């Protein structure tokens, strides 16, 4: 600390008193929100207005009620009166002081805030100001809180001041301790420790899509979640109208990140997996490896488009006679055929095309009727639209279909597949796609996980889905081209935050370059921003992972770490049968230190290791149990998770378990926050 001890004690006393005041004000805000809900539900306005107001007030009250307990501020900005030349700073905050926290707190809406939200424009200086560019800041203060504090003022144990106006800037010990704090439980927010390059991404414009190529431990997931919170704060109307979607790779990952947005005051965000978003039928079938890869290939989009629109009968040339009282209106065959052909050439969504054919037929009939007898009413138009001959003709030339019906017809019929795949897929590929035993109907089909992607593509061709205002996509390097198209449909009129690391791509269709991914996502102009400075993984672990990075077929910059603490240990055993005992010993060593322990191994090894730990009296949970002290995690599920101590078991087995096993191993090696111990009997792949 720069202050003398008495001055420090005085400052802490003052800041604790301010925190008590903030706590009282927050309680009053919550009580006031409850009262507003009661009043808002009884307002003397229209029923619709009252409902909208009541919903908004209830949402605000719920956000305040669900804010997790904890410190109400983590920083303070004191702005100087003048700059170095003696003139006014021009910031609009000259001489002002602001506490910065996760939520705006005020004693009265018109009164100066006791705490400003970290997302407010004035708060940006907390993350961006430096001795070289003070941005009008005289002093930046950071507060140190006891680990796990629930917001008791007595937990405020320290503070650090940087006198930026004097050119004084230092590496913050408080920030370092917060970053290095043990990882037990769900992922924490990083509002107190956001770095300048992360802040630039968080505060990016809503209309701009961005792709973050983040090395392990650079905080890309945290950046994506904080960007979501920032956009909800800055553009509440626009975002909430369309909604905000966070897509993670699996439910384990979503459980891990589930508390970040609520901690930032945002509770209405949908967090899901792409599989959940596109699910139309239960997954009860499986594909061969080649079939699954092929179904994720972008060429399938053209095959499916052809299969769907092959149901349109542009060559049908029947006359159409529509009764109207005692008269019959007639549309000649060449006219109906031209209408269908014109609409088909426009390639609208399939369901739109159906109604467009109907509307144009009715328009022809209306024009003839008005030439004969004058204007026709809306009721007349609706009656003609519903006339049986019109509906029968539309059904004949542009039949109503379901996505399942189209796909079943394609995968179960060699001739239909050959026609749709002509010039796109060769004979071997077509054979791989065909069902060996076609079901009697699509209702009895056994759909695979890859079929879900195809069904979503067809459904999107039939009718565009409702999109979101913004979508955050994590682990995007593992998305296939067809999965990217599914995401693109949900962000067709919104923007994307794409997060990933090409080196961590583990699916058979994992991306080799971001431009290709962004093209499939419908955002080819999105900027690709690298994050290479790690705050989570210690330098010793990063150095080991970088040795493996050289063997991966991706062009990404090597990571570096600001963490000089941590440890790396290689524990070799003489024979594979000794591995379980060595893992038990490694876990016991880790348990002597503070923090979580993750035992990560090839999926096939997990049952054996669980048994060994249980036999040794070590209580080990699965990855889905967030907050467990010891977890045994299959390598296939560890992506995105982090543990203070990682015991990586037999890297050679992980590397050989799948086609992109070296990429999977890279993921495994970079899950450690403090300490990595590699237990092996076989030669190491790196």
XYZ file of C-alpha atoms in Angstrom:
686
model
C 0.000 0.000 0.000
C 1.226 3.523 -0.747
C -0.571 5.138 2.199
C 0.854 5.153 5.739
C -0.877 2.669 7.990
C -3.025 5.231 9.904
C -4.153 6.805 6.629
C -4.993 3.355 5.266
C -7.064 2.532 8.331
C -8.890 5.836 8.005
C -9.588 5.201 4.297
C -10.893 1.702 5.004
C -13.183 3.007 7.744
C -14.550 5.640 5.369
C -15.083 3.132 2.531
C -16.762 0.584 4.833
C -19.161 3.290 5.968
C -19.911 4.095 2.333
C -20.570 0.405 1.665
C -23.036 0.290 4.573
C -24.801 3.282 3.056
C -24.912 1.505 -0.317
C -26.330 -1.625 1.306
C -29.143 0.401 2.904
C -29.851 2.159 -0.388
C -30.009 -1.151 -2.267
C -32.494 -2.521 0.278
C -34.616 0.598 -0.223
C -34.405 0.138 -4.011
C -35.691 -3.417 -3.658
C -38.563 -2.311 -1.407
C -39.363 0.474 -3.851
C -39.365 -1.933 -6.778
C -41.859 -4.159 -4.954
C -44.118 -1.168 -4.301
C -43.884 -0.102 -7.954
C -45.019 -3.548 -9.064
C -48.097 -3.339 -6.860
C -48.849 0.205 -8.044
C -48.084 -0.569 -11.680
C -50.494 -3.482 -11.784
C -53.312 -1.138 -10.699
C -52.571 1.825 -12.946
C -55.607 3.435 -14.534
C -54.567 2.976 -18.143
C -55.578 0.560 -20.868
C -55.265 -3.104 -20.036
C -52.423 -3.487 -22.518
C -50.494 -0.519 -21.080
C -50.925 -1.810 -17.540
C -49.726 -5.256 -18.587
C -46.612 -3.882 -20.287
C -45.794 -1.604 -17.352
C -46.384 -4.358 -14.842
C -44.131 -6.723 -16.777
C -41.317 -4.172 -16.892
C -41.587 -3.385 -13.210
C -41.714 -7.066 -12.228
C -38.657 -7.703 -14.377
C -36.735 -4.911 -12.626
C -37.792 -6.163 -9.197
C -36.749 -9.684 -10.121
C -33.323 -8.494 -11.288
C -32.724 -6.742 -7.977
C -33.999 -9.696 -5.972
C -31.857 -12.208 -7.853
C -28.619 -10.229 -7.600
C -26.247 -12.623 -5.777
C -24.918 -11.406 -2.428
C -21.479 -9.867 -2.554
C -19.533 -6.582 -2.414
C -21.400 -3.683 -3.979
C -18.361 -1.970 -5.452
C -14.832 -2.937 -6.465
C -13.319 0.351 -7.588
C -13.406 4.122 -7.404
C -12.521 6.909 -9.815
C -11.508 10.351 -8.624
C -11.439 12.839 -11.498
C -9.057 15.767 -11.485
C -10.221 19.356 -11.876
C -7.734 20.240 -14.611
C -5.291 18.597 -16.980
C -1.517 19.173 -17.081
C -1.916 22.487 -18.891
C -4.233 23.814 -16.198
C -7.339 23.779 -18.407
C -10.558 21.922 -17.647
C -10.398 18.211 -18.409
C -13.353 18.187 -20.762
C -14.579 14.858 -19.388
C -17.666 16.352 -17.793
C -16.656 14.757 -14.487
C -14.128 17.284 -13.205
C -13.735 17.044 -9.465
C -16.192 14.156 -9.200
C -15.688 10.815 -7.474
C -17.505 7.598 -8.456
C -17.563 4.128 -6.937
C -17.757 1.430 -9.612
C -19.718 -1.789 -9.091
C -21.884 -4.374 -10.782
C -25.097 -2.384 -10.364
C -26.084 1.292 -10.160
C -27.162 2.153 -6.619
C -28.781 5.427 -5.675
C -30.778 6.770 -2.742
C -33.088 8.652 -5.089
C -33.454 8.521 -8.900
C -32.528 12.214 -9.163
C -29.639 12.013 -6.691
C -26.006 11.337 -7.682
C -25.381 7.585 -7.643
C -23.625 5.980 -4.710
C -22.322 3.355 -7.154
C -22.165 3.565 -10.942
C -22.651 0.504 -13.077
C -19.429 -0.901 -14.539
C -21.063 -0.653 -17.977
C -21.806 3.075 -17.733
C -19.716 5.319 -20.033
C -17.973 6.990 -17.101
C -16.790 3.588 -15.850
C -14.766 2.949 -18.967
C -11.942 5.036 -17.538
C -11.618 2.492 -14.728
C -10.458 -0.065 -17.308
C -8.776 2.151 -19.894
C -7.098 5.028 -18.059
C -3.315 4.826 -17.722
C -0.420 7.005 -16.685
C 0.179 7.766 -20.360
C -3.522 8.562 -20.942
C -5.205 9.378 -17.608
C -8.510 10.324 -19.281
C -9.112 12.911 -16.595
C -8.596 10.432 -13.746
C -6.536 11.674 -10.809
C -6.753 8.490 -8.725
C -7.957 4.995 -9.549
C -8.708 2.991 -6.418
C -9.161 -0.785 -6.303
C -10.709 -2.548 -3.329
C -9.652 -5.872 -1.899
C -12.398 -8.054 -0.439
C -12.119 -11.241 1.603
C -12.515 -14.345 -0.643
C -16.107 -15.491 -0.811
C -17.428 -12.293 0.759
C -21.215 -11.993 0.751
C -20.995 -8.224 1.042
C -20.332 -7.626 4.721
C -18.541 -4.276 5.012
C -16.029 -5.829 7.424
C -14.840 -7.990 4.498
C -13.309 -4.894 2.873
C -9.725 -5.626 3.815
C -7.543 -3.511 1.570
C -7.275 -0.878 -1.122
C -4.751 0.301 -3.716
C -4.475 3.757 -5.230
C -2.873 4.671 -8.541
C -2.230 8.406 -8.961
C -2.543 8.452 -12.736
C -2.413 12.226 -12.998
C 1.075 12.062 -11.491
C 2.144 9.380 -13.971
C 1.979 6.654 -11.322
C 0.812 3.222 -12.507
C 1.549 -0.242 -11.185
C 0.616 -3.876 -11.569
C -2.227 -4.340 -9.130
C -1.724 -6.901 -6.409
C -5.478 -6.931 -5.792
C -6.150 -7.785 -9.430
C -3.473 -10.482 -9.385
C -4.904 -12.060 -6.238
C -8.421 -12.008 -7.677
C -7.285 -13.683 -10.901
C -5.318 -16.308 -8.987
C -8.054 -16.988 -6.413
C -8.968 -20.705 -6.261
C -11.632 -21.887 -8.717
C -14.207 -23.722 -6.636
C -17.761 -23.609 -7.919
C -19.222 -21.925 -11.002
C -17.377 -19.426 -13.149
C -17.103 -15.932 -11.652
C -17.586 -12.630 -13.404
C -14.487 -10.533 -14.136
C -16.029 -7.061 -13.874
C -13.364 -6.062 -11.362
C -10.423 -7.310 -13.426
C -11.292 -6.585 -17.077
C -8.163 -5.645 -19.007
C -8.078 -2.833 -21.608
C -8.043 -5.157 -24.638
C -10.935 -7.118 -23.153
C -12.842 -3.912 -22.434
C -12.547 -2.861 -26.089
C -14.314 -6.085 -27.083
C -16.926 -5.896 -24.333
C -17.973 -2.371 -25.361
C -18.055 -3.012 -29.087
C -20.971 -1.639 -31.115
C -24.179 -3.697 -31.166
C -24.358 -3.644 -34.942
C -20.846 -5.036 -35.384
C -20.205 -8.767 -35.217
C -16.833 -9.794 -33.817
C -14.816 -13.016 -33.677
C -12.444 -13.513 -30.736
C -9.596 -15.958 -31.358
C -8.660 -16.527 -27.760
C -5.766 -18.622 -26.527
C -6.423 -20.675 -23.373
C -6.892 -18.561 -20.269
C -7.297 -15.240 -22.086
C -10.856 -14.819 -20.813
C -12.703 -15.109 -24.127
C -15.761 -16.732 -22.532
C -15.860 -14.052 -19.842
C -15.503 -11.389 -22.537
C -18.482 -12.838 -24.410
C -20.679 -12.920 -21.305
C -19.691 -9.416 -20.241
C -20.359 -8.189 -23.776
C -23.845 -9.696 -23.501
C -24.383 -7.860 -20.200
C -23.049 -4.625 -21.697
C -25.363 -4.798 -24.719
C -28.374 -5.493 -22.500
C -27.474 -2.426 -20.444
C -26.699 -0.125 -23.369
C -29.445 -1.206 -25.805
C -32.178 -2.662 -23.569
C -35.062 -2.011 -25.928
C -33.427 -3.299 -29.102
C -31.916 -6.369 -27.461
C -34.940 -7.382 -25.420
C -37.252 -7.087 -28.426
C -35.239 -9.665 -30.319
C -33.761 -11.461 -27.333
C -30.206 -12.472 -26.546
C -28.968 -16.039 -26.889
C -25.811 -17.555 -25.415
C -24.822 -20.829 -27.090
C -22.420 -23.180 -25.296
C -21.041 -26.571 -26.350
C -22.862 -28.658 -23.725
C -24.941 -28.510 -20.537
C -21.895 -29.022 -18.307
C -20.359 -25.855 -19.721
C -23.629 -23.919 -19.365
C -23.901 -24.964 -15.717
C -20.380 -23.682 -15.169
C -21.112 -20.217 -16.618
C -24.708 -19.979 -15.353
C -24.044 -17.519 -12.509
C -22.010 -14.928 -14.419
C -24.853 -12.952 -16.000
C -27.064 -12.967 -12.870
C -24.066 -11.650 -10.905
C -23.954 -8.775 -13.400
C -27.651 -8.033 -12.912
C -28.945 -9.753 -16.057
C -31.416 -12.601 -15.551
C -33.476 -12.836 -18.743
C -30.866 -14.276 -21.094
C -31.444 -17.625 -22.782
C -28.433 -19.916 -22.339
C -28.646 -23.036 -24.450
C -26.820 -25.453 -26.718
C -27.265 -25.514 -30.452
C -28.547 -29.102 -30.186
C -31.334 -27.878 -27.906
C -32.145 -24.956 -30.184
C -32.562 -27.062 -33.311
C -34.158 -30.148 -31.733
C -37.318 -31.152 -33.600
C -37.316 -34.897 -32.963
C -35.776 -37.107 -30.252
C -32.324 -38.397 -31.182
C -32.697 -42.185 -31.246
C -30.469 -43.151 -34.167
C -26.764 -43.075 -34.936
C -24.707 -42.433 -38.047
C -21.542 -43.990 -39.315
C -18.548 -41.667 -39.071
C -18.529 -40.864 -42.810
C -22.285 -40.249 -42.839
C -22.119 -37.871 -39.885
C -19.255 -35.891 -41.438
C -21.112 -35.711 -44.729
C -24.328 -34.480 -43.106
C -22.369 -31.592 -41.585
C -20.818 -30.710 -44.972
C -21.955 -27.419 -46.492
C -22.794 -29.199 -49.756
C -25.807 -30.716 -48.017
C -27.470 -27.288 -48.061
C -27.751 -27.450 -51.852
C -28.933 -31.068 -51.791
C -31.679 -30.211 -49.302
C -32.738 -27.119 -51.218
C -33.155 -29.176 -54.366
C -35.050 -31.903 -52.533
C -37.501 -29.402 -51.057
C -38.198 -27.400 -54.195
C -38.425 -30.550 -56.302
C -41.893 -30.861 -54.751
C -43.006 -27.740 -56.626
C -44.692 -28.765 -59.895
C -43.793 -25.920 -62.239
C -44.740 -27.984 -65.292
C -48.357 -28.574 -64.249
C -50.687 -26.756 -66.674
C -54.241 -27.307 -65.495
C -57.030 -24.827 -65.977
C -58.600 -23.481 -62.817
C -62.337 -22.824 -62.477
C -63.578 -21.041 -59.363
C -67.329 -20.750 -58.634
C -68.667 -17.320 -57.623
C -72.385 -17.631 -57.110
C -73.861 -18.682 -60.422
C -70.721 -17.677 -62.315
C -67.388 -19.488 -62.721
C -64.139 -17.626 -63.085
C -61.529 -19.383 -65.175
C -57.745 -19.157 -65.250
C -56.151 -20.784 -68.282
C -53.415 -23.465 -67.944
C -50.663 -21.279 -69.344
C -51.537 -18.563 -66.815
C -51.400 -20.847 -63.781
C -48.170 -22.424 -65.003
C -46.582 -18.998 -65.467
C -47.598 -17.939 -61.948
C -45.989 -21.022 -60.393
C -42.845 -20.683 -62.518
C -42.435 -16.990 -61.669
C -42.783 -17.586 -57.927
C -40.425 -20.555 -58.085
C -37.798 -18.427 -59.842
C -37.965 -15.897 -56.999
C -36.989 -18.650 -54.512
C -38.866 -17.283 -51.512
C -39.105 -19.339 -48.306
C -41.139 -22.377 -49.262
C -44.181 -21.494 -47.120
C -44.112 -17.919 -48.450
C -44.030 -19.294 -51.986
C -47.196 -21.274 -51.361
C -49.086 -18.191 -50.227
C -47.584 -16.100 -53.008
C -48.985 -18.525 -55.603
C -52.391 -18.333 -53.922
C -52.297 -14.529 -53.761
C -51.396 -14.156 -57.445
C -54.123 -16.515 -58.573
C -56.643 -14.561 -56.497
C -55.301 -11.308 -57.931
C -55.952 -12.564 -61.483
C -59.493 -13.583 -60.481
C -60.136 -10.259 -58.758
C -58.963 -8.241 -61.766
C -61.353 -10.190 -64.017
C -64.235 -9.856 -61.611
C -63.705 -6.089 -61.270
C -63.558 -5.641 -65.037
C -66.889 -7.431 -65.257
C -68.739 -6.015 -62.237
C -66.739 -3.353 -60.403
C -64.699 -3.388 -57.164
C -64.759 -6.442 -54.920
C -64.823 -6.337 -51.125
C -62.286 -7.743 -48.718
C -64.810 -10.415 -47.742
C -65.046 -11.469 -51.411
C -61.261 -11.766 -51.637
C -61.109 -13.892 -48.516
C -63.862 -16.157 -49.774
C -62.038 -16.724 -53.061
C -58.762 -17.372 -51.209
C -60.459 -20.141 -49.264
C -62.347 -21.539 -52.232
C -61.832 -25.284 -52.542
C -60.578 -25.205 -56.172
C -57.934 -22.583 -55.298
C -56.715 -24.481 -52.235
C -56.700 -27.775 -54.144
C -54.647 -26.254 -56.943
C -52.109 -24.703 -54.556
C -51.772 -28.041 -52.741
C -51.201 -29.790 -56.059
C -48.532 -27.455 -57.437
C -46.912 -26.296 -54.187
C -47.783 -28.902 -51.548
C -47.605 -28.234 -47.828
C -44.644 -30.202 -46.363
C -42.817 -30.877 -43.110
C -39.046 -30.914 -42.820
C -39.180 -34.529 -41.559
C -41.180 -35.592 -44.597
C -38.662 -34.069 -46.993
C -35.605 -35.572 -45.286
C -37.165 -39.003 -44.926
C -38.064 -38.915 -48.581
C -34.484 -38.031 -49.436
C -32.604 -40.502 -47.223
C -34.990 -43.352 -47.901
C -35.223 -43.108 -51.684
C -32.091 -43.680 -53.831
C -33.714 -42.060 -56.879
C -34.765 -38.932 -54.981
C -31.299 -38.618 -53.472
C -29.600 -39.140 -56.829
C -31.697 -36.368 -58.380
C -31.058 -33.907 -55.559
C -27.354 -34.741 -55.230
C -26.524 -34.830 -58.950
C -23.212 -33.053 -59.463
C -22.904 -32.342 -55.732
C -22.233 -35.732 -54.085
C -20.626 -38.740 -55.726
C -22.072 -42.262 -55.692
C -20.067 -43.351 -52.642
C -21.258 -40.345 -50.648
C -24.848 -40.910 -51.671
C -24.636 -44.535 -50.575
C -23.273 -43.453 -47.190
C -26.272 -41.190 -46.666
C -29.028 -43.645 -47.580
C -30.900 -45.417 -44.818
C -30.256 -49.155 -44.884
C -33.863 -49.828 -43.853
C -36.150 -46.936 -44.695
C -39.016 -46.539 -42.187
C -42.632 -46.830 -43.300
C -43.067 -43.104 -42.661
C -41.088 -40.233 -41.229
C -43.008 -40.642 -37.957
C -41.276 -43.963 -37.276
C -37.808 -42.804 -38.360
C -34.857 -43.045 -35.951
C -33.313 -39.614 -36.259
C -29.619 -39.079 -35.539
C -27.926 -36.010 -34.041
C -26.645 -35.026 -37.489
C -30.171 -35.361 -38.919
C -31.234 -32.577 -36.545
C -28.951 -30.172 -38.409
C -30.476 -31.210 -41.731
C -34.022 -30.907 -40.407
C -33.255 -27.403 -39.184
C -31.880 -26.464 -42.598
C -35.053 -27.651 -44.317
C -37.268 -25.985 -41.715
C -35.361 -22.755 -42.347
C -36.005 -23.107 -46.074
C -39.704 -23.611 -45.428
C -40.055 -20.691 -43.040
C -37.374 -18.443 -41.579
C -37.166 -18.788 -37.768
C -37.545 -15.811 -35.467
C -34.090 -14.394 -34.901
C -32.331 -12.890 -31.887
C -31.031 -9.381 -31.462
C -27.621 -10.772 -30.519
C -26.114 -14.242 -30.268
C -22.967 -15.187 -28.337
C -21.448 -18.408 -29.684
C -18.768 -20.066 -27.564
C -16.397 -22.821 -28.727
C -17.325 -21.806 -32.263
C -14.286 -23.543 -33.739
C -16.156 -26.855 -33.301
C -19.182 -25.835 -35.358
C -19.652 -27.525 -38.705
C -20.660 -25.504 -41.768
C -24.231 -26.763 -41.422
C -24.299 -25.868 -37.721
C -22.989 -22.414 -38.583
C -25.881 -22.006 -40.996
C -28.287 -22.906 -38.182
C -26.742 -20.168 -36.029
C -26.827 -17.709 -38.930
C -30.572 -18.189 -39.347
C -31.037 -17.136 -35.715
C -28.923 -14.013 -36.175
C -29.998 -13.049 -39.676
C -31.003 -9.552 -38.564
C -28.847 -9.360 -35.438
C -25.173 -9.480 -34.596
C -22.813 -12.157 -33.317
C -20.042 -12.477 -30.786
C -18.050 -15.513 -31.923
C -15.658 -17.026 -29.387
C -13.191 -19.828 -29.900
C -9.703 -21.128 -30.391
C -8.760 -22.972 -33.579
C -6.170 -24.943 -31.617
C -8.963 -26.387 -29.458
C -11.054 -27.671 -32.371
C -11.883 -31.317 -31.639
C -14.819 -32.282 -33.860
C -14.156 -34.039 -37.196
C -15.400 -30.901 -38.950
C -13.606 -28.382 -36.715
C -12.591 -25.164 -38.436
C -9.089 -24.499 -39.743
C -9.674 -20.795 -40.371
C -12.036 -18.118 -39.071
C -12.943 -16.533 -42.429
C -14.585 -19.808 -43.482
C -16.551 -19.989 -40.221
C -17.671 -16.379 -40.501
C -18.819 -16.905 -44.072
C -21.015 -19.812 -42.980
C -22.311 -17.699 -40.089
C -23.420 -15.037 -42.538
C -20.990 -12.444 -41.131
C -18.017 -12.533 -43.547
C -16.995 -8.974 -42.664
C -16.751 -9.564 -38.911
C -13.398 -8.565 -37.441
C -11.177 -11.332 -36.055
C -9.475 -10.142 -32.863
C -6.774 -12.281 -31.224
C -6.388 -12.521 -27.470
C -3.014 -14.052 -26.682
C -2.238 -12.814 -23.172
C -3.415 -15.310 -20.589
C -4.526 -14.469 -17.072
C -5.670 -17.927 -15.998
C -3.090 -20.509 -17.053
C 0.375 -20.272 -15.426
C 3.375 -19.683 -17.682
C 4.839 -23.148 -17.033
C 1.636 -24.788 -18.241
C 1.350 -22.455 -21.234
C 4.921 -23.299 -22.251
C 4.086 -27.009 -22.235
C 0.904 -26.463 -24.255
C 2.806 -24.322 -26.778
C 5.103 -27.283 -27.434
C 2.036 -29.257 -28.463
C 0.632 -26.314 -30.440
C 3.491 -26.686 -32.912
C 2.086 -30.081 -33.939
C -1.439 -28.839 -34.638
C -2.562 -27.960 -38.163
C -3.811 -24.467 -37.357
C -2.308 -21.029 -37.782
C -2.772 -19.345 -34.411
C -0.297 -17.309 -32.395
C 1.305 -18.942 -29.392
C -0.153 -17.975 -26.051
C 1.741 -16.175 -23.339
C 0.862 -15.795 -19.683
C 1.247 -13.077 -17.092
C 1.158 -15.751 -14.397
C 4.602 -16.587 -13.078
C 3.178 -18.648 -10.219
C 1.822 -22.167 -10.571
C 3.608 -25.433 -11.088
C 4.058 -28.234 -13.609
C 4.971 -31.786 -12.663
C 5.458 -34.878 -14.832
C 4.860 -38.105 -12.885
C 5.968 -41.194 -14.818
C 4.993 -44.710 -13.708
C 6.693 -47.916 -14.777
C 3.655 -49.822 -16.082
C 0.075 -48.828 -17.110
C -1.401 -50.910 -14.277
C 0.197 -48.516 -11.800
C -1.630 -45.498 -13.222
C -4.663 -45.575 -10.875
C -2.467 -45.617 -7.760
C -0.369 -42.780 -9.153
C -3.512 -40.754 -9.877
C -4.733 -41.283 -6.314
C -1.367 -40.062 -5.019
C -1.489 -37.011 -7.286
C -5.013 -36.145 -6.114
C -3.993 -36.459 -2.479
C -1.058 -34.120 -3.123
C -3.419 -31.614 -4.730
C -5.876 -31.814 -1.847
C -3.172 -30.542 0.469
C -3.520 -27.216 -1.348
C -6.479 -24.904 -1.660
C -8.819 -25.145 -4.629
C -10.594 -27.537 -6.957
C -9.059 -30.690 -8.438
C -9.917 -32.011 -11.887
C -8.801 -35.487 -12.942
C -8.986 -35.552 -16.736
C -8.482 -38.680 -18.826
C -9.521 -40.349 -22.064
C -13.215 -41.242 -21.788
C -12.533 -44.967 -21.611
C -10.264 -44.494 -18.582
C -12.801 -42.593 -16.460
C -14.690 -45.546 -14.858
C -11.401 -47.145 -13.814
C -10.182 -43.927 -12.195
C -13.487 -43.299 -10.408
C -13.258 -46.776 -8.930
C -9.655 -46.254 -7.809
C -10.441 -42.947 -6.109
C -13.533 -44.344 -4.414
C -11.493 -47.324 -3.184
C -8.965 -44.913 -1.704
C -11.673 -42.991 0.119
C -11.566 -39.930 -2.159
C -15.020 -38.503 -2.868
C -14.971 -37.626 -6.580
C -17.867 -36.086 -8.520
C -18.652 -35.888 -12.207
C -18.215 -32.733 -14.301
C -21.899 -31.881 -13.996
C -21.605 -31.350 -10.227
C -20.446 -27.737 -10.171
C -18.631 -26.842 -6.956
C -17.248 -30.291 -6.090
C -13.747 -30.331 -4.615
C -12.620 -33.280 -6.780
C -14.061 -34.082 -10.202
C -13.249 -36.884 -12.631
C -13.862 -35.552 -16.119
C -13.813 -37.305 -19.498
C -11.545 -35.457 -21.912
C -14.501 -35.046 -24.264
C -16.352 -32.865 -21.713
C -13.587 -30.736 -20.209
C -13.610 -27.972 -22.806
C -14.423 -24.606 -21.263
C -13.991 -25.841 -17.680
C -11.165 -24.927 -15.327
C -9.720 -26.326 -12.104
C -7.067 -25.070 -9.729
C -5.235 -28.398 -9.969
C -5.465 -30.671 -12.990
C -4.255 -34.250 -13.013
C -3.928 -35.160 -16.705
C -3.864 -38.933 -17.078
C -1.993 -40.711 -19.894
C -1.860 -38.021 -22.595
C -1.045 -40.616 -25.264
C -4.452 -42.250 -24.714
C -6.197 -38.902 -25.117
C -4.276 -38.182 -28.308
C -5.134 -41.571 -29.840
C -8.806 -41.693 -28.830
C -10.069 -39.681 -31.802
C -9.090 -38.175 -35.117
C -8.227 -34.788 -33.620
C -6.888 -36.217 -30.391
C -3.894 -33.880 -30.242
C -6.279 -30.928 -30.243
C -8.236 -32.594 -27.441
C -5.012 -33.033 -25.488
C -4.229 -29.335 -25.961
C -7.567 -28.591 -24.298
C -6.815 -30.969 -21.419
C -3.411 -29.451 -20.704
C -4.786 -25.909 -20.512
C -7.523 -26.416 -17.899
C -5.210 -25.777 -14.931
C -5.374 -22.480 -13.052
C -2.551 -23.153 -10.592
C -0.976 -26.560 -11.025
C -0.787 -29.266 -13.671
C 0.417 -32.774 -12.965
C 0.780 -35.164 -15.893
C 0.611 -38.839 -14.896
C 1.782 -41.228 -17.611
C 3.238 -44.632 -18.358
C 3.538 -44.180 -22.133
C 5.815 -41.698 -23.948
C 4.386 -38.174 -24.001
C 3.055 -36.920 -27.386
C 4.728 -33.542 -26.902
